[in-house]
Coordinates of C-alpha atoms and ligand atoms in Angstrom, one line a residue:
M1 CA -14.5 9.0 22.0
T2 CA -13.8 5.8 20.2
A3 CA -12.1 5.6 16.8
A4 CA -15.5 4.9 15.2
E5 CA -17.1 7.9 16.9
L6 CA -14.4 10.1 15.7
L7 CA -14.7 8.9 12.2
N8 CA -18.5 9.5 12.2
K9 CA -18.1 12.9 13.7
Y10 CA -15.7 13.9 10.9
I11 CA -18.0 12.6 8.2
K12 CA -21.0 14.4 9.7
F13 CA -19.1 17.6 10.0
F14 CA -18.4 17.7 6.3
E15 CA -21.8 16.3 5.2
D16 CA -23.3 19.3 7.1
R17 CA -21.1 21.5 4.9
G18 CA -22.5 20.1 1.6
H19 CA -20.1 17.1 1.1
K20 CA -21.3 13.8 -0.2
R21 CA -19.8 10.7 1.5
I22 CA -18.2 8.3 -0.9
A23 CA -17.0 4.8 -0.1
G24 CA -13.3 4.2 0.4
A25 CA -11.5 2.3 -2.4
P26 CA -10.4 -1.3 -1.7
L27 CA -7.1 -1.7 0.1
I28 CA -5.8 -3.6 -2.9
P29 CA -6.1 -1.3 -5.9
Q30 CA -8.0 -2.9 -8.8
N31 CA -6.2 -3.0 -12.2
D32 CA -3.3 -0.9 -11.1
P33 CA 0.0 -2.8 -11.1
T34 CA 2.0 0.4 -10.3
T35 CA 1.3 0.0 -6.6
L36 CA 0.5 -2.9 -4.4
F37 CA -1.7 -1.2 -1.8
T38 CA -3.9 1.9 -1.6
S39 CA -1.6 4.1 0.5
S40 CA -3.5 7.4 0.8
G41 CA -7.0 8.9 0.4
M42 CA -5.8 10.7 -2.6
Q43 CA -4.8 7.7 -4.7
P44 CA -8.2 6.6 -5.9
L45 CA -9.2 10.3 -6.5
I46 CA -6.4 11.2 -8.8
P47 CA -8.4 11.2 -12.0
Y48 CA -10.8 13.6 -10.4
L49 CA -8.1 15.9 -9.0
M50 CA -6.8 16.0 -12.6
G51 CA -10.1 17.2 -13.9
E52 CA -12.4 14.2 -14.5
I53 CA -16.0 14.8 -13.4
H54 CA -16.8 12.9 -10.3
P55 CA -20.4 11.4 -10.4
E56 CA -21.0 12.5 -6.8
G57 CA -20.2 16.1 -7.3
T58 CA -17.4 18.6 -6.3
R59 CA -17.5 18.2 -2.4
L60 CA -16.7 14.8 -1.2
V61 CA -15.8 13.2 2.2
D62 CA -14.5 9.7 3.0
A63 CA -12.4 7.5 5.2
Q64 CA -9.8 5.5 3.2
N65 CA -8.2 2.3 4.6
S66 CA -4.6 2.7 3.7
F67 CA -1.4 0.6 4.0
R68 CA 2.2 1.8 3.7
A69 CA 4.6 -1.0 3.2
V70 CA 7.5 1.4 3.3
D71 CA 6.8 2.0 6.9
I72 CA 7.2 -1.7 8.0
E73 CA 10.7 -1.1 9.3
E74 CA 9.6 2.1 11.1
I75 CA 7.1 0.3 13.2
G76 CA 8.2 0.3 16.8
D77 CA 8.1 4.0 17.5
N78 CA 5.2 5.9 19.1
R79 CA 3.4 7.0 16.0
H80 CA 3.9 4.8 12.9
T81 CA 1.4 2.2 11.8
T82 CA 1.5 0.4 8.5
F83 CA -2.3 0.3 8.3
F84 CA -4.3 3.4 9.1
R85 CA -7.5 5.1 8.2
M86 CA -7.2 8.4 6.4
L87 CA -10.0 10.8 6.8
G88 CA -10.4 13.0 3.7
N89 CA -12.5 15.9 2.5
W90 CA -12.2 16.9 -1.1
S91 CA -12.9 20.0 -3.1
L92 CA -12.8 19.2 -6.8
G93 CA -12.5 22.8 -8.1
D94 CA -15.1 23.9 -5.6
Y95 CA -14.0 25.6 -2.3
F96 CA -10.4 26.5 -1.5
K97 CA -8.2 27.9 1.3
K98 CA -10.7 30.4 2.8
E99 CA -13.2 27.6 3.5
E100 CA -10.9 24.7 4.2
I101 CA -8.7 26.4 6.9
P102 CA -11.6 27.7 9.1
W103 CA -13.5 24.4 8.8
L104 CA -10.4 22.4 9.7
Y105 CA -9.8 24.6 12.7
E106 CA -13.4 24.3 13.8
F107 CA -13.4 20.5 13.4
L108 CA -10.3 20.2 15.5
T109 CA -11.2 22.5 18.3
N110 CA -14.9 22.9 18.6
Q111 CA -16.4 21.1 21.6
Q112 CA -19.8 20.4 19.9
S113 CA -19.3 20.1 16.2
G114 CA -15.7 18.8 16.4
L115 CA -13.1 17.1 18.5
G116 CA -12.6 19.8 21.2
I117 CA -8.8 19.8 21.0
D118 CA -7.2 22.5 23.1
P119 CA -5.9 25.2 20.6
T120 CA -2.9 26.0 22.8
K121 CA -1.6 22.5 21.9
L122 CA -1.7 23.1 18.2
H123 CA 0.8 24.5 15.7
F124 CA 0.3 25.3 12.0
T125 CA 2.7 25.1 9.2
V126 CA 2.6 26.9 5.8
F127 CA 4.6 26.6 2.6
K128 CA 7.4 29.1 2.2
G129 CA 7.8 28.8 -1.6
F130 CA 10.2 27.1 -4.1
E131 CA 11.7 28.5 -7.3
D132 CA 8.7 29.8 -9.4
I133 CA 6.1 28.5 -7.0
P134 CA 5.2 31.4 -4.6
Q135 CA 5.1 31.4 -0.8
D136 CA 1.6 30.7 0.5
N137 CA 0.8 34.1 2.0
E138 CA -2.9 33.5 1.5
A139 CA -2.9 30.4 3.7
Y140 CA -0.8 32.2 6.3
Q141 CA -3.2 35.2 6.4
I142 CA -6.2 33.0 6.7
W143 CA -4.7 31.2 9.7
E144 CA -3.9 34.6 11.3
E145 CA -7.5 35.6 11.0
V146 CA -8.9 32.3 12.2
L147 CA -6.6 32.2 15.3
Q148 CA -7.1 35.9 16.1
K149 CA -10.9 35.5 15.9
A150 CA -10.7 32.4 18.2
G151 CA -8.8 34.5 20.7
V152 CA -5.6 32.3 20.7
E153 CA -2.9 34.3 22.5
N154 CA 0.4 34.9 20.8
Y155 CA -0.9 33.1 17.8
K156 CA 2.0 34.2 15.6
N157 CA 4.2 31.8 17.6
R158 CA 2.0 29.0 16.4
L159 CA 2.5 29.7 12.7
H160 CA 5.6 28.3 11.0
W161 CA 7.0 28.4 7.5
Y162 CA 8.5 25.3 5.9
G163 CA 9.9 24.5 2.4
V164 CA 9.3 21.8 0.0
E165 CA 10.7 19.1 2.2
K166 CA 7.9 19.5 4.7
N167 CA 5.1 21.5 3.2
W168 CA 4.7 20.2 -0.3
W169 CA 2.7 17.2 -1.2
S170 CA 2.8 14.8 -4.1
R171 CA 2.9 11.1 -4.2
A172 CA 6.5 11.3 -5.4
G173 CA 7.7 13.7 -2.8
T174 CA 9.4 17.1 -3.4
P175 CA 8.9 18.9 -6.8
D176 CA 12.2 17.7 -8.2
K177 CA 11.3 14.1 -7.7
M178 CA 7.9 14.3 -9.4
P179 CA 7.7 12.7 -12.8
A180 CA 6.1 14.6 -15.7
G181 CA 2.3 14.4 -15.4
E182 CA 2.3 14.0 -11.6
I183 CA 0.2 16.4 -9.6
G184 CA 1.0 18.1 -6.3
G185 CA 0.8 21.3 -4.4
P186 CA 1.7 23.3 -1.3
D187 CA 0.0 22.2 1.9
T188 CA -0.7 23.4 5.4
E189 CA -0.3 21.0 8.3
V190 CA -1.5 20.9 11.9
F191 CA 0.7 19.5 14.7
Y192 CA -0.2 18.5 18.2
D193 CA 2.3 19.3 20.9
F194 CA 2.5 16.7 23.7
G195 CA 4.8 19.2 25.5
D196 CA 7.2 16.5 26.7
E197 CA 10.7 17.9 26.1
T198 CA 12.4 14.8 27.3
V199 CA 11.1 13.0 24.1
H200 CA 13.4 15.1 22.0
K201 CA 16.4 14.8 24.2
K202 CA 16.1 11.0 24.2
S203 CA 15.7 10.8 20.4
Q204 CA 18.4 10.5 17.8
W205 CA 17.8 14.2 17.0
G206 CA 18.5 15.1 20.6
K207 CA 21.6 17.2 19.8
Q208 CA 19.8 19.4 17.3
P209 CA 17.2 22.0 18.3
C210 CA 13.7 20.6 18.4
H211 CA 11.1 22.3 16.1
V212 CA 7.4 21.7 15.2
N213 CA 8.1 19.5 12.2
C214 CA 10.9 17.6 13.9
D215 CA 10.8 13.8 13.7
C216 CA 11.6 13.2 17.4
G217 CA 8.0 12.4 18.3
R218 CA 7.1 15.3 20.6
Y219 CA 4.9 16.9 17.9
L220 CA 2.5 14.8 16.0
E221 CA 1.2 15.7 12.5
I222 CA -2.5 15.2 12.7
A223 CA -3.9 17.0 9.7
N224 CA -2.7 17.9 6.2
S225 CA -4.6 20.1 3.7
V226 CA -3.0 19.9 0.3
F227 CA -3.9 22.7 -2.1
M228 CA -3.6 20.5 -5.1
Q229 CA -3.2 22.9 -7.9
Y230 CA -0.1 22.0 -10.0
K231 CA 0.9 19.5 -12.6
K232 CA 4.5 18.9 -13.6
T233 CA 5.1 19.3 -17.3
A234 CA 7.5 17.4 -19.6
D235 CA 10.1 20.2 -19.4
G236 CA 10.2 20.1 -15.6
K237 CA 8.0 23.2 -15.1
F238 CA 4.7 23.5 -13.2
E239 CA 1.5 24.4 -14.8
K240 CA -1.8 25.1 -13.0
L241 CA -4.4 22.3 -13.0
P242 CA -7.6 23.1 -14.8
K243 CA -9.2 23.4 -11.3
Q244 CA -7.9 24.2 -7.9
N245 CA -8.6 21.4 -5.5
V246 CA -8.4 20.7 -1.8
D247 CA -7.1 17.2 -0.7
F248 CA -7.3 16.9 3.1
G249 CA -5.9 13.9 4.8
G250 CA -5.9 13.2 8.5
G251 CA -4.9 9.9 10.1
L252 CA -7.8 8.7 12.3
E253 CA -5.3 6.9 14.7
R254 CA -3.3 10.1 15.2
L255 CA -6.3 12.3 15.6
L256 CA -7.4 9.9 18.3
G257 CA -4.0 10.3 20.0
A258 CA -4.5 14.1 20.0
V259 CA -8.0 13.8 21.4
E260 CA -6.8 11.6 24.2
G261 CA -3.6 13.6 24.7
Q262 CA -1.8 10.3 24.4
I263 CA 1.7 10.7 23.0
D264 CA 1.9 6.9 22.5
M265 CA -0.6 5.9 19.8
F266 CA -0.4 2.3 21.0
Q267 CA -1.8 3.5 24.4
T268 CA -4.9 5.1 22.8
S269 CA -8.3 3.4 23.3
L270 CA -7.9 1.8 19.9
F271 CA -4.7 -0.2 20.7
K272 CA -4.7 -0.4 24.5
P273 CA -6.9 -3.5 24.7
T274 CA -4.5 -5.3 22.3
I275 CA -1.4 -4.2 24.2
D276 CA -3.1 -5.4 27.5
I277 CA -3.8 -8.9 26.0
I278 CA -0.3 -9.2 24.7
E279 CA 0.9 -8.5 28.2
R280 CA -1.3 -11.3 29.5
Q281 CA -0.3 -13.8 26.8
T282 CA 3.4 -13.1 27.2
D283 CA 3.8 -12.2 30.9
K284 CA 6.0 -9.4 29.8
D285 CA 5.4 -5.7 30.4
Y286 CA 4.8 -3.2 27.7
Q287 CA 7.0 -0.5 29.0
T288 CA 10.1 -2.7 28.8
Y289 CA 9.4 -4.3 25.4
K290 CA 7.5 -1.4 23.7
S291 CA 8.9 -2.1 20.2
S292 CA 8.0 -5.7 20.1
F293 CA 4.5 -5.0 21.4
R294 CA 3.9 -2.4 18.8
I295 CA 5.1 -4.6 16.0
I296 CA 2.8 -7.4 17.1
A297 CA -0.2 -5.1 17.4
D298 CA 0.4 -3.2 14.2
H299 CA 1.4 -6.1 12.0
L300 CA -1.4 -8.4 13.1
G301 CA -3.9 -5.7 12.7
A302 CA -2.7 -4.8 9.2
S303 CA -2.7 -8.5 8.3
C304 CA -6.3 -8.9 9.2
L305 CA -7.3 -6.0 6.9
I306 CA -5.2 -7.4 4.1
I307 CA -6.6 -10.9 4.4
V308 CA -10.2 -9.7 4.1
N309 CA -9.2 -8.3 0.8
G310 CA -8.6 -11.8 -0.5
I311 CA -4.8 -11.9 -0.1
K312 CA -3.0 -15.0 1.1
P313 CA 0.7 -15.2 2.2
A314 CA 2.9 -15.8 -0.8
N315 CA 6.3 -15.2 -2.3
K316 CA 5.3 -12.2 -4.4
D317 CA 3.5 -8.9 -4.4
Q318 CA 0.9 -8.3 -1.7
G319 CA 1.1 -11.9 -0.5
Y320 CA 4.8 -11.4 0.2
I321 CA 4.2 -8.3 2.2
L322 CA 1.5 -10.1 4.2
R323 CA 4.0 -13.0 4.8
R324 CA 6.6 -10.5 6.0
L325 CA 4.1 -8.8 8.4
L326 CA 3.0 -12.1 9.8
R327 CA 6.4 -13.6 10.3
R328 CA 7.7 -10.5 11.9
A329 CA 4.7 -10.5 14.3
F330 CA 5.4 -14.2 15.1
D331 CA 9.1 -13.6 15.7
N332 CA 8.3 -10.8 18.2
F333 CA 5.6 -12.8 19.9
N334 CA 8.0 -15.8 20.3
L335 CA 10.7 -13.4 21.5
L336 CA 8.4 -12.4 24.3
G337 CA 7.7 -16.0 25.1
G338 CA 4.1 -15.6 23.9
K339 CA 1.7 -18.5 24.5
D340 CA -1.4 -18.3 22.4
I341 CA -1.8 -15.8 19.7
L342 CA -5.5 -16.3 19.1
P343 CA -6.7 -14.2 22.0
V344 CA -4.6 -11.4 20.7
L345 CA -6.1 -11.8 17.2
E346 CA -9.6 -11.8 18.7
T347 CA -9.0 -8.6 20.5
I348 CA -7.6 -6.9 17.4
V349 CA -10.6 -8.1 15.3
D350 CA -13.0 -6.6 18.0
Q351 CA -11.2 -3.3 17.8
Y352 CA -11.4 -3.0 14.1
A353 CA -14.9 -4.4 13.7
E354 CA -16.4 -1.1 14.8
T355 CA -15.2 0.6 11.7
D356 CA -14.7 -2.5 9.4
P357 CA -17.3 -5.1 10.3
I358 CA -16.0 -7.4 7.6
V359 CA -13.1 -8.5 9.9
K360 CA -15.7 -10.0 12.3
V361 CA -17.6 -11.6 9.5
Q362 CA -14.5 -13.2 8.0
Y363 CA -12.8 -14.0 11.3
E364 CA -12.6 -17.7 10.5
E365 CA -10.8 -17.0 7.3
I366 CA -8.4 -14.6 9.0
K367 CA -7.7 -17.1 11.8
N368 CA -7.1 -20.0 9.4
T369 CA -4.8 -18.0 7.2
I370 CA -2.7 -16.9 10.1
L371 CA -2.5 -20.3 11.8
E372 CA -1.6 -21.9 8.5
E373 CA 1.2 -19.4 7.9
M374 CA 2.4 -20.0 11.4
Q375 CA 2.8 -23.7 10.6
K376 CA 4.5 -23.0 7.3
Y377 CA 6.9 -20.7 9.0
E378 CA 7.7 -23.3 11.6
R379 CA 8.4 -25.8 8.8
T380 CA 10.6 -23.4 6.9
R381 CA 12.6 -22.7 10.0
H382 CA 12.9 -26.5 10.6
E383 CA 14.0 -27.1 7.0
A384 CA 16.5 -24.3 7.2
T385 CA 18.0 -25.7 10.4
R386 CA 18.2 -29.2 8.8
F387 CA 20.0 -27.8 5.8
I388 CA 22.6 -26.2 8.0
E389 CA 23.0 -29.1 10.4
K390 CA 23.5 -31.5 7.5
K391 CA 26.1 -29.3 6.0
Y392 CA 28.0 -28.6 9.2
Q393 CA 27.2 -32.1 10.7
Q394 CA 26.8 -31.0 14.2
P395 CA 23.5 -30.3 16.0
L396 CA 23.2 -27.0 17.6
H397 CA 22.5 -26.9 21.4
D398 CA 20.3 -24.5 23.1
G399 CA 22.0 -21.1 23.5
D400 CA 24.8 -21.9 21.1
T401 CA 25.6 -19.6 18.2
R402 CA 27.2 -21.1 15.2
E403 CA 29.2 -19.2 12.6
I404 CA 28.0 -20.2 9.1
S405 CA 29.3 -18.9 5.8
A406 CA 27.6 -15.8 4.3
D407 CA 27.0 -18.1 1.3
D408 CA 24.9 -20.5 3.3
A409 CA 23.2 -17.7 5.1
F410 CA 22.3 -16.4 1.6
V411 CA 20.8 -19.7 0.6
L412 CA 18.6 -19.5 3.7
Y413 CA 17.5 -16.1 2.5
T414 CA 16.9 -16.9 -1.2
T415 CA 15.5 -20.4 -0.9
H416 CA 13.9 -20.4 2.5
G417 CA 12.8 -16.8 2.4
L418 CA 14.3 -16.0 5.9
S419 CA 15.5 -12.5 6.6
P420 CA 18.9 -11.9 8.2
T421 CA 17.3 -11.3 11.6
Q422 CA 15.3 -14.5 11.2
I423 CA 18.4 -16.4 10.3
K424 CA 20.1 -15.1 13.4
S425 CA 17.1 -16.0 15.5
L426 CA 17.8 -19.7 14.6
G427 CA 21.2 -19.3 16.3
Y428 CA 23.4 -18.7 13.3
S429 CA 25.8 -15.8 12.9
F430 CA 27.6 -14.9 9.6
D431 CA 29.7 -12.1 8.1
N432 CA 27.2 -9.3 7.7
K433 CA 29.4 -7.4 5.2
I434 CA 29.7 -10.3 2.7
F435 CA 26.0 -11.0 3.2
A436 CA 25.1 -7.3 2.4
H437 CA 27.3 -7.4 -0.7
K438 CA 25.5 -10.5 -2.0
M439 CA 22.2 -8.9 -1.3
E440 CA 23.2 -5.9 -3.3
E441 CA 24.2 -8.1 -6.3
H442 CA 21.0 -10.0 -6.0
Q443 CA 18.9 -6.8 -6.0
K444 CA 20.8 -5.5 -9.0
L445 CA 19.9 -8.7 -10.9
S446 CA 16.2 -8.6 -9.9
R447 CA 16.1 -4.9 -10.9
S448 CA 17.3 -5.7 -14.4
G449 CA 14.7 -8.5 -14.5
A450 CA 12.0 -5.9 -13.5
E451 CA 13.1 -3.6 -16.2
K452 CA 12.6 -6.3 -18.8
K453 CA 9.2 -7.0 -17.3
F454 CA 8.2 -3.4 -17.9
R455 CA 8.7 -3.9 -21.7
G456 CA 5.2 -5.3 -21.7
G457 CA 6.4 -8.7 -20.5
L458 CA 8.1 -9.5 -23.8
A459 CA 11.7 -10.5 -23.9
D460 CA 12.0 -9.5 -27.6
H461 CA 9.8 -8.6 -30.5
S462 CA 10.4 -11.6 -32.7
E463 CA 7.5 -13.1 -34.6
K464 CA 7.3 -16.0 -32.2
T465 CA 7.2 -13.8 -29.2
I466 CA 4.5 -11.7 -30.6
M467 CA 2.4 -14.8 -31.3
G468 CA 3.0 -15.8 -27.7
H469 CA 1.7 -12.4 -26.6
T470 CA -1.6 -12.8 -28.4
A471 CA -1.9 -16.3 -27.0
T472 CA -1.5 -14.9 -23.5
H473 CA -4.5 -12.6 -24.0
L474 CA -6.6 -15.6 -25.2
M475 CA -5.3 -17.7 -22.3
H476 CA -6.1 -15.0 -19.8
Q477 CA -9.7 -14.8 -20.9
A478 CA -10.0 -18.6 -21.2
L479 CA -8.8 -19.0 -17.6
R480 CA -11.5 -16.5 -16.5
D481 CA -14.1 -18.5 -18.5
V482 CA -13.1 -21.8 -16.8
L483 CA -12.1 -20.7 -13.3
G484 CA -14.1 -17.5 -12.8
N485 CA -13.7 -13.8 -13.2
Q486 CA -11.7 -13.4 -10.0
V487 CA -8.7 -14.6 -11.9
H488 CA -6.4 -11.9 -13.1
Q489 CA -2.9 -11.7 -14.4
S490 CA -0.2 -10.8 -12.0
G491 CA 2.8 -11.1 -14.4
S492 CA 4.0 -12.5 -17.6
N493 CA 7.2 -13.2 -19.5
I494 CA 7.2 -14.3 -23.1
T495 CA 10.2 -15.5 -25.1
S496 CA 10.3 -17.1 -28.5
E497 CA 10.5 -20.5 -26.7
R498 CA 7.5 -20.3 -24.4
I499 CA 4.9 -18.2 -22.6
R500 CA 5.0 -17.8 -18.9
F501 CA 1.9 -16.5 -17.2
D502 CA 1.2 -15.8 -13.5
F503 CA -2.2 -15.3 -12.1
N504 CA -4.0 -15.4 -8.8
F505 CA -5.8 -18.7 -8.0
D506 CA -5.9 -20.6 -4.8
R507 CA -5.4 -24.2 -6.0
K508 CA -3.8 -26.3 -8.6
L509 CA -5.7 -26.6 -11.9
T510 CA -7.1 -30.0 -12.6
E511 CA -6.2 -31.8 -15.9
D512 CA -9.7 -31.2 -17.1
E513 CA -9.5 -27.5 -16.5
I514 CA -6.2 -27.3 -18.3
K515 CA -7.6 -29.2 -21.2
H516 CA -10.7 -26.9 -21.2
V517 CA -8.5 -23.8 -21.4
E518 CA -6.5 -25.3 -24.2
E519 CA -9.6 -26.1 -26.1
I520 CA -11.0 -22.6 -25.8
V521 CA -7.8 -21.0 -27.0
N522 CA -7.4 -23.4 -29.9
G523 CA -11.1 -22.7 -30.8
K524 CA -10.3 -19.0 -31.0
I525 CA -7.3 -19.7 -33.1
T526 CA -9.4 -21.8 -35.5
E527 CA -11.9 -19.0 -35.8
N528 CA -9.1 -16.7 -37.0
L529 CA -10.3 -13.7 -35.1
P530 CA -9.0 -10.2 -36.0
V531 CA -6.8 -8.5 -33.4
H532 CA -6.6 -4.7 -33.2
F533 CA -6.3 -1.9 -30.7
E534 CA -8.1 1.4 -30.1
L535 CA -7.2 4.3 -27.9
I536 CA -10.2 4.6 -25.5
P537 CA -10.9 7.0 -22.6
T538 CA -9.7 5.0 -19.6
Q539 CA -12.9 5.3 -17.7
E540 CA -14.8 4.0 -20.7
A541 CA -12.4 1.1 -21.1
Y542 CA -13.1 0.2 -17.5
K543 CA -16.9 0.2 -18.2
M544 CA -16.3 -2.1 -21.1
G545 CA -14.8 -4.5 -18.7
A546 CA -11.3 -4.4 -20.1
I547 CA -9.0 -6.6 -18.2
G548 CA -5.2 -7.0 -17.7
L549 CA -2.4 -5.0 -16.3
F550 CA -3.3 -1.4 -16.2
M551 CA -0.2 0.3 -17.4
E552 CA -1.4 3.8 -18.0
T553 CA -3.1 4.4 -14.8
Y554 CA -3.3 8.2 -14.9
S555 CA -3.6 8.9 -18.6
E556 CA -6.9 9.9 -20.0
K557 CA -6.8 7.4 -22.8
S558 CA -5.5 3.8 -22.8
K559 CA -4.5 1.4 -25.5
I560 CA -7.0 -1.4 -25.5
Y561 CA -6.6 -4.6 -27.6
F562 CA -9.7 -6.4 -28.9
I563 CA -9.7 -10.0 -30.1
G564 CA -12.7 -10.6 -32.3
D565 CA -14.9 -8.7 -34.8
I566 CA -16.3 -5.6 -33.0
S567 CA -17.7 -3.8 -36.0
K568 CA -21.2 -4.3 -34.7
N569 CA -20.7 -4.2 -31.0
Y570 CA -17.6 -4.3 -28.8
K571 CA -19.3 -7.0 -26.7
D572 CA -18.7 -9.4 -29.6
A573 CA -15.0 -9.3 -28.7
Y574 CA -13.7 -12.5 -27.0
S575 CA -11.0 -10.6 -25.2
I576 CA -10.7 -6.9 -24.2
E577 CA -7.5 -6.0 -22.5
F578 CA -5.3 -3.0 -21.5
C579 CA -2.1 -3.6 -23.3
G580 CA 0.8 -1.8 -25.0
G581 CA 1.1 -4.4 -27.8
P582 CA 2.4 -5.6 -30.2
H583 CA 0.1 -8.5 -31.4
V584 CA -0.5 -10.5 -34.5
D585 CA -3.3 -9.3 -36.8
F586 CA -5.3 -12.6 -36.8
T587 CA -5.4 -15.4 -34.3
G588 CA -5.1 -18.0 -37.1
V589 CA -1.4 -17.2 -37.2
L590 CA -0.9 -18.9 -33.9
K591 CA -1.7 -22.3 -35.4
S592 CA -2.0 -24.1 -32.0
F593 CA -1.7 -23.7 -28.3
K594 CA -0.6 -26.1 -25.5
I595 CA 0.0 -25.7 -21.7
I596 CA 3.1 -27.6 -20.8
K597 CA 3.6 -27.0 -17.1
Q598 CA 2.1 -25.5 -14.0
E599 CA 3.8 -24.3 -10.9
N600 CA 2.7 -23.2 -7.5
L601 CA 4.2 -19.8 -6.6
G602 CA 2.3 -19.3 -3.3
A603 CA -1.1 -19.9 -1.7
N604 CA -2.9 -17.6 -4.2
L605 CA -0.5 -17.5 -7.0
K606 CA -0.1 -20.0 -9.9
R607 CA 2.2 -20.0 -12.9
L608 CA 1.5 -21.7 -16.3
Y609 CA 4.0 -22.3 -19.1
A610 CA 2.6 -22.7 -22.6
I611 CA 3.8 -22.9 -26.2
V612 CA 2.3 -21.7 -29.5
G613 CA 2.7 -22.4 -33.2
K614 CA 3.8 -26.0 -33.2
Ligands
LIG1 N1 -2.5 13.6 0.0 C1 -2.2 13.9 1.4 C2 -1.7 12.7 2.1 O1 -1.8 11.6 1.7 C3 -3.5 14.4 2.1 O2 -4.5 13.5 1.8 O3 -1.1 12.9 3.2

């Protein structure tokens, strides 16, 4: 069974049970600055789990392309991938545990309608309760009935209780970590036992007893049905959601591992061709260099899927993650003495094309982006070496390791964007402790910068800064008028001196374009348009085409600023934007607007500086 066949089987299984298939959301969330990537099937469905009516009904099924940047450093073991497809079936206040559990069991074990997995390899876990939230006896009993009916011997040995650390699901983790307003619930999970005890002994948990939900890798979590039924309140309690929902998530790649009885996901039919071609391109053998092989296969695959979502390597946000993935893949490919990376890329694209044909259609784009980044990385490494050689005035010979100061290593990190491992791969060593200390200081600084950013991008609330804020909205819309609607803001910082505005765009603006933007904004200033906000249901605001950073992702209503007279029709507004404010009352107050500088922040990220009121 291929990954695509497995996916189709799952969709059909739930379609046959009254579910409507819905399209997965884009890998890069639209208008949601709270997260860089879609990281689970649940993320795009949150408004509906919270009670919004879904246009397709109350039983849905989908496959969601997901990416988890937090897992980048975990890649290298037998089961983590940054990019994965999450299969999901959803009950939005429709069916609940007594339907979900038997269906799940049938899908996993039935030879015809499902995957035909041997039940004696499976274990099931249930929530044992936490404070006021009761133990899930209902789910336990349903599992008992299902397993008994299926004739599974000693089925009680296959049922296990776990607490909030393991059998509670919310995006924020355990109940205590959930912010007010966040939703979550107990879950029941299914694990596949590969039966290889040596895995545990060899792992870092080897000295403790192995158990079903152990992280050693012997057991693989293949399915998770969340009974999404609680919302955290402002006083830290849990109230029932208006409807009881089911949120099932199962990783396609892991399910394939279970179907193939393959403990190493990178040896399943989905990854094996890629591993084989890396062996050929490096003349190294997978068994000896597993971790590097897995990093190359995972990171290049994830990069392809990110690139087809319009992201280019850059120094910020998604572009930065893409850059890290690619450079880490290159490092490992070079480490293995890899020759040509293109055959590897072609194989990966062929593997993913079955489920995501777009990777084939956009192969040229993927290839060019990756080759370009490879050259840029080479240049960066070269410049970094020159910087050090000049400073220390001695060329480094092959095989030498030179001790450089932690300060200089830090310059390579901040200005050349090289990670400590990458600096070491250039042949330099440095004091790790001092470097780590500098890194901590640096992170503290950027955190305080980020806090400022969350005050709506305003450094203060002076009259001049507020004027700059309104000018930003005008400029945002004017940029879209001149450059196209694909332009959107990715950050802003406004002081009483100047406006700084970041947005996605793939080239420098011409002088004419800059002039055109200025003219439009100045025109709107001359028209002296009214500026005001309204609280509007979030979904409606979307429909109106409101733009901007979407700060109140999960609230029902959002604050929307309109520039223009909308007494007859909201379409008369020049700008409609999600925003917390504050703004001036009339654009005439701004007097004039001028762009004073542009900067290139990355391949698809530009920055403009502008002034108002002169
Ligand atoms: N929300 C759960 C998860 O992401 C199940 O979909 O794992």
